[in-house]
GROMACS .gro file of C-alpha atoms in nm:
model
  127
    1UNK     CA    1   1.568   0.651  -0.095
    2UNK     CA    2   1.525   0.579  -0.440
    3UNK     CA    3   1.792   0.781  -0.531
    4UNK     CA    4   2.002   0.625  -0.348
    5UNK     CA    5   1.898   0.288  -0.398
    6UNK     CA    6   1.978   0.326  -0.795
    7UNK     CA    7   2.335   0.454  -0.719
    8UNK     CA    8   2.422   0.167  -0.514
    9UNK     CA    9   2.301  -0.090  -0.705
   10UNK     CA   10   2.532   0.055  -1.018
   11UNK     CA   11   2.805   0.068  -0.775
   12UNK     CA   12   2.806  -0.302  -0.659
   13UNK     CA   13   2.748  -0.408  -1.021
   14UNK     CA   14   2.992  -0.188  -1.140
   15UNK     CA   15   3.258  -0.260  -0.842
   16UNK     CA   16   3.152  -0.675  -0.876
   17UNK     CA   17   3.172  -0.662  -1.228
   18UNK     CA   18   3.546  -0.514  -1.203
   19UNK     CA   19   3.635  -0.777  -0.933
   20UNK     CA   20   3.615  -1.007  -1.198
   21UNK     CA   21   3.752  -0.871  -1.492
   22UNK     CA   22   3.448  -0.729  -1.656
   23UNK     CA   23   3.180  -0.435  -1.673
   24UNK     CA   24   2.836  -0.379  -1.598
   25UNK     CA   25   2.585  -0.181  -1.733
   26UNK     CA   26   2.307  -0.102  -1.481
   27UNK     CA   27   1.969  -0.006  -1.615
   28UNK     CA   28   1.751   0.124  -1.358
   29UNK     CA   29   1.352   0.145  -1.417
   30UNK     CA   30   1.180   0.338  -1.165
   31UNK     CA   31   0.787   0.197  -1.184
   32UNK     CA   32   0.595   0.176  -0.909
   33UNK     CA   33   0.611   0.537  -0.641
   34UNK     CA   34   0.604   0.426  -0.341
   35UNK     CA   35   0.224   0.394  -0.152
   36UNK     CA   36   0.254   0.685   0.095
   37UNK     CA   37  -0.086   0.815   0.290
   38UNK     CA   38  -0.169   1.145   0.331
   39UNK     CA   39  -0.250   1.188   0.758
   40UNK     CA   40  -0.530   1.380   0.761
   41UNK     CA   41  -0.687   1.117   0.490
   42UNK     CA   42  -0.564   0.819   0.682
   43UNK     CA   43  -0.741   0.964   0.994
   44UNK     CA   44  -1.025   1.017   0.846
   45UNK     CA   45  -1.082   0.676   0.710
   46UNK     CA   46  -0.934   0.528   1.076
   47UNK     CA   47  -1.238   0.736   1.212
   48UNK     CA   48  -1.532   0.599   0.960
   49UNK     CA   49  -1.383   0.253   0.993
   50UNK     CA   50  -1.378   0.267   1.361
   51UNK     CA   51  -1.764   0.310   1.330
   52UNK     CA   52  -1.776   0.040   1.178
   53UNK     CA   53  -1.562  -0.185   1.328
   54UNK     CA   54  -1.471  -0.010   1.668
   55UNK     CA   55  -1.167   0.172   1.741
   56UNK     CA   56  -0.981  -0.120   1.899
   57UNK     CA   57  -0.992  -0.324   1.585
   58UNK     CA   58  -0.843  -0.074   1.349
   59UNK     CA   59  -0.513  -0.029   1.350
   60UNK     CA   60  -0.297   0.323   1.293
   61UNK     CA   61   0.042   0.203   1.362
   62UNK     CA   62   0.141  -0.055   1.130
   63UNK     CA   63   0.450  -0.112   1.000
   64UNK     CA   64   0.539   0.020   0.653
   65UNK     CA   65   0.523  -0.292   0.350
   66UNK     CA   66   0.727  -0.330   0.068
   67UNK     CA   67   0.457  -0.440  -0.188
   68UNK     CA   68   0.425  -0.205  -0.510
   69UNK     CA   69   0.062  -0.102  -0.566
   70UNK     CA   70  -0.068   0.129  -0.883
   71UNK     CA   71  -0.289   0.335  -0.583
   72UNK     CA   72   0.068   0.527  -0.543
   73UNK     CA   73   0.008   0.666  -0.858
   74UNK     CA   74  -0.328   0.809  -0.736
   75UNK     CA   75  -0.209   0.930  -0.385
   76UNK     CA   76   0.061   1.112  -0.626
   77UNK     CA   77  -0.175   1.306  -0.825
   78UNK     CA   78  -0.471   1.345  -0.520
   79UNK     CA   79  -0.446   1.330  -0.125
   80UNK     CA   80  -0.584   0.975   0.005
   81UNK     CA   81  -0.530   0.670   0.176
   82UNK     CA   82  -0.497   0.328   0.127
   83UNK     CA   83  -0.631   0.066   0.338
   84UNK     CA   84  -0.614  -0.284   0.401
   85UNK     CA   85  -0.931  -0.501   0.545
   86UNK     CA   86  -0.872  -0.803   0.684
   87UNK     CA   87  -0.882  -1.067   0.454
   88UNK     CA   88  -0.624  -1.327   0.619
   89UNK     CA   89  -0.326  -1.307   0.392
   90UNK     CA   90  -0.044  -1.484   0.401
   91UNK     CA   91   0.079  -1.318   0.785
   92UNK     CA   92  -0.269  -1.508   0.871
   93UNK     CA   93  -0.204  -1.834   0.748
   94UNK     CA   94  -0.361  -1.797   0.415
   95UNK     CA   95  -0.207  -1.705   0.027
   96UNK     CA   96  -0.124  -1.353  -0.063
   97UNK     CA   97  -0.414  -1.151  -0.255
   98UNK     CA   98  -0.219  -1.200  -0.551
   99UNK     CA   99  -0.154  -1.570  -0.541
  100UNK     CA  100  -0.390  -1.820  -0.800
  101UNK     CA  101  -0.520  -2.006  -0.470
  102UNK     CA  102  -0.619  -1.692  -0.298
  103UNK     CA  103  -0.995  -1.715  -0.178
  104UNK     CA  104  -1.193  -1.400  -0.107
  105UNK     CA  105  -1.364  -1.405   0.247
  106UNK     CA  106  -1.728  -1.314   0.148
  107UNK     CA  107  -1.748  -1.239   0.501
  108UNK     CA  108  -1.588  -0.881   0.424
  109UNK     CA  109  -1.807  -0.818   0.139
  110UNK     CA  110  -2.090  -0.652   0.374
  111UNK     CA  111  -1.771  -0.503   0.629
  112UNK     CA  112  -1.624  -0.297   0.332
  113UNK     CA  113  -1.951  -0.153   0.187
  114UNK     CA  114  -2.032  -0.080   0.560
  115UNK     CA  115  -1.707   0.087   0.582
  116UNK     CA  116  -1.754   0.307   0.242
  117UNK     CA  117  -2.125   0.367   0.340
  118UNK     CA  118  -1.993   0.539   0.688
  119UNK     CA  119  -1.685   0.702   0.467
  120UNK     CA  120  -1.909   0.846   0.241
  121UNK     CA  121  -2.160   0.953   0.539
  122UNK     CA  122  -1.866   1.128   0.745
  123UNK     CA  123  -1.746   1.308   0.403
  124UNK     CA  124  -2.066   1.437   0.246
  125UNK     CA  125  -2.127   1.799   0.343
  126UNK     CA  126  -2.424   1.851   0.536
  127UNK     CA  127  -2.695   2.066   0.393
   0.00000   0.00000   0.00000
């Protein structure tokens, strides 16, 4: 998709840029990979967050986002997941993570070590 993406952004430059008289030069950074799970990691954190939370509050199935995160680089090198906890972003009537006014819910703090506790429980050979 990137691939693609670079070639037709050149070509509507290019093919504007001739409508008009002119050229365009198109330089194309790739930055950010994409943040792609790896399915037997996602299931395995669905599974030690649905002891925490219960299997009817975590969801499998949502759809993909465009946001660029720097955890792509680490699910490049090693197989993981990424996860998102609620936090009532912006889809919830709050700011994005990102944004200056964000505020943290405290309320998760004790969810998410709960949630890496039973991760790191499930994970740990038994011996």
């Amino acid at each position: 998709m990137r691939d693609q993406m670079e070639r037709l952004i050149a070509q509507v430059a290019t093919n504007t840029a001739a409508a008009h008289e002119a050229t365009a030069e198109v330089t194309y950074t790739r930055r950010y990979p994409p943040t792609v799970n790896h399915p037997e990691e996602a299931a395995r954190a669905a599974r030690a967050a649905a002891r925490v939370m219960g299997e009817a509050r975590v969801h499998t199935d949502r759809p993909p986002v465009m946001g660029a995160e720097d955890f792509s680089f680490m699910l490049n090198a090693r197989p993981g997941a990424f996860v998102f906890m609620g936090q009532k972003g912006a889809d919830k009537g709050g700011v994005p993570v990102h944004h200056p006014k964000y505020d943290f819910n405290d309320d998760m703090l004790p969810v998410g070590a709960s949630y890496f506790a039973a991760l790191v429980e499930q994970e740990m050979p038994r011996g």
